[in-house]
Short mmCIF file of C-alpha atoms in Angstrom, two decimals:
data_model
loop_
_atom_site.label_atom_id
_atom_site.label_comp_id
_atom_site.label_asym_id
_atom_site.label_seq_id
_atom_site.Cartn_x
_atom_site.Cartn_y
_atom_site.Cartn_z
CA MET V 215 -5.96 -10.32 14.69
CA THR V 216 -8.81 -9.00 16.80
CA SER V 217 -6.25 -6.94 18.55
CA LYS V 218 -5.12 -5.15 14.88
CA ARG V 219 -8.93 -4.90 14.13
CA SER V 220 -8.90 -3.06 17.73
CA ASP V 221 -6.46 -1.06 16.99
CA TRP V 222 -7.48 0.29 14.00
CA GLU V 223 -11.13 0.79 15.42
CA MET V 224 -9.17 2.99 18.27
CA LEU V 225 -6.69 5.20 15.47
CA LYS V 226 -10.05 5.42 13.40
CA GLN V 227 -11.34 7.13 16.87
CA TRP V 228 -8.11 9.53 17.12
CA GLU V 229 -8.74 10.73 13.15
CA ALA V 230 -12.08 11.80 14.11
CA GLU V 231 -11.33 13.87 17.19
CA GLY V 232 -8.58 14.93 15.01
CA LEU V 233 -5.69 13.68 16.49
CA VAL V 234 -4.83 11.58 14.36
CA ARG V 235 -4.19 11.51 10.47
CA LEU V 236 -4.80 8.79 8.65
CA VAL V 237 -3.61 7.07 5.14
CA TYR V 238 -4.69 4.49 4.12
CA PHE V 239 -1.21 2.74 1.62
CA ASP V 240 -1.02 -0.15 -1.34
CA GLU V 241 0.53 -1.75 -4.09
CA SER V 242 -1.70 -3.03 -7.32
CA GLY V 243 0.58 -3.78 -10.52
CA PHE V 244 -0.80 -4.01 -14.19
CA GLU V 245 0.00 -5.63 -17.41
CA LYS V 246 0.86 -3.49 -20.48
CA SER V 247 -2.03 -5.35 -22.22
CA THR V 248 -5.67 -5.72 -20.92
CA PRO V 249 -6.66 -9.87 -21.99
CA LEU V 250 -10.06 -10.24 -23.01
CA THR V 251 -12.71 -9.57 -21.08
CA TYR V 252 -15.05 -11.11 -23.31
CA SER V 253 -15.78 -12.94 -27.14
CA TYR V 254 -17.82 -13.55 -29.26
CA VAL V 255 -18.38 -17.74 -29.86
CA ARG V 256 -19.70 -19.91 -32.69
CA GLN V 257 -22.88 -21.93 -31.12
CA GLY V 258 -21.08 -25.71 -29.99
CA GLN V 259 -17.87 -24.45 -29.72
CA GLN V 260 -15.30 -24.58 -27.06
CA HIS V 261 -14.70 -21.13 -26.23
CA ARG V 262 -10.94 -20.22 -25.81
CA ILE V 263 -9.71 -16.99 -25.00
CA VAL V 264 -5.84 -17.21 -26.72
CA LYS V 265 -3.72 -15.35 -23.37
CA PRO V 266 -1.15 -13.45 -25.99
CA HIS V 267 2.77 -13.72 -24.64
CA ARG V 268 3.71 -10.50 -22.50
CA CYS V 269 4.83 -7.50 -23.29
CA GLY V 270 7.14 -5.89 -21.38
CA ARG V 271 7.27 -5.18 -17.53
CA ARG V 272 4.78 -5.38 -15.70
CA ILE V 273 3.60 -1.92 -13.90
CA SER V 274 3.60 -1.10 -10.68
CA LEU V 275 1.54 1.78 -8.15
CA LEU V 276 2.30 1.68 -4.62
CA GLY V 277 -0.28 4.63 -3.87
CA PHE V 278 -0.95 7.22 -0.59
CA TRP V 279 -4.91 7.91 -0.19
CA GLN V 280 -6.10 10.03 2.54
CA PRO V 281 -10.21 9.69 2.14
CA GLY V 282 -12.16 12.41 0.77
CA ARG V 283 -8.54 14.59 0.91
CA ARG V 284 -5.92 12.86 -1.66
CA PHE V 285 -4.33 10.70 -2.92
CA GLU V 286 -0.21 9.64 -3.86
CA TYR V 287 1.97 8.29 -5.45
CA GLY V 288 4.31 6.01 -7.11
CA MET V 289 5.25 4.15 -10.49
CA VAL V 290 7.93 1.37 -11.58
CA VAL V 291 8.42 -0.24 -13.96
CA GLY V 292 8.57 -3.79 -12.53
CA GLY V 293 7.99 -4.75 -9.28
CA PHE V 294 8.91 -2.77 -6.03
CA ASN V 295 11.39 -3.89 -3.43
CA SER V 296 13.08 -2.41 0.32
CA ASP V 297 14.83 0.27 -1.62
CA ARG V 298 11.61 1.69 -3.70
CA TYR V 299 9.92 1.05 -1.17
CA LEU V 300 11.96 3.11 1.60
CA SER V 301 12.34 6.27 -1.43
CA LEU V 302 8.31 6.63 -1.41
CA MET V 303 7.90 6.25 2.57
CA LEU V 304 11.18 9.29 2.77
CA TRP V 305 8.63 10.77 0.57
CA GLN V 306 5.27 10.69 2.61
CA ALA V 307 7.55 11.39 5.76
CA GLU V 308 8.55 14.33 4.96
CA ARG V 309 5.41 15.36 4.18
CA ALA V 310 4.03 14.06 7.28
CA ASN V 311 6.82 15.69 8.78
CA THR V 312 5.51 19.89 7.14
CA HIS V 313 1.97 18.18 8.76
CA TRP V 314 2.61 18.06 11.84
CA GLN V 315 5.39 21.11 12.20
CA ALA V 316 1.76 23.12 10.15
CA THR V 317 -1.07 21.25 12.44
CA GLY V 318 0.52 18.75 15.33
CA GLN V 319 -1.20 16.39 14.40
CA ILE V 320 1.23 13.46 13.82
CA THR V 321 0.51 11.22 10.46
CA VAL V 322 0.12 7.15 10.65
CA ILE V 323 0.60 5.56 7.99
CA VAL V 324 -1.52 1.92 7.55
CA GLN V 325 -0.11 -0.69 5.32
CA ASP V 326 -0.33 -4.39 4.99
CA GLY V 327 3.09 -6.50 5.71
CA ALA V 328 4.32 -7.13 2.74
CA SER V 329 8.06 -8.79 3.07
CA PHE V 330 9.52 -5.31 2.02
CA HIS V 331 7.21 -3.18 4.26
CA CYS V 332 9.54 -5.32 7.38
CA SER V 333 13.68 -6.22 5.38
CA LYS V 334 15.21 -5.04 8.40
CA ILE V 335 16.65 -2.07 6.13
CA VAL V 336 13.11 -0.82 6.05
CA GLN V 337 12.76 -1.11 10.11
CA ALA V 338 15.97 0.78 10.63
CA CYS V 339 14.02 3.95 9.01
CA TRP V 340 11.29 3.15 11.46
CA GLN V 341 13.15 5.11 14.04
CA GLN V 342 13.39 8.63 11.86
CA TRP V 343 10.49 8.21 9.95
CA GLN V 344 8.46 8.16 13.35
CA GLU V 345 10.52 11.43 14.63
CA MET V 346 9.09 12.86 11.63
CA GLY V 347 5.61 13.19 12.52
#
């Protein structure tokens, strides 16, 4: 964990010096119906919130955030897998390549260790993305 923190601190320093562009990446999901956050109950009765049956599938977002500059995302009904992740990462690699060609600044995408981030099909693309900037 200490190594990861020191790597992140180094990346932040490089960003401050203009050597790299940091983009943070994460997934979030939402239900189509929102649960009640509060309710009223008669005094002396047990408080109960009945959870409605799910009305359909979950909505998932993969977001790319560059603080103070931009936020871009991909959205799907259901969840993300390696194939969906790959299409979004290719889109970001193309944007990184355009940025690199214009500025000479490489883009570093910071992400967590979700299983589809590290699948074999994704690992096969790492070299290509690095070459794109």
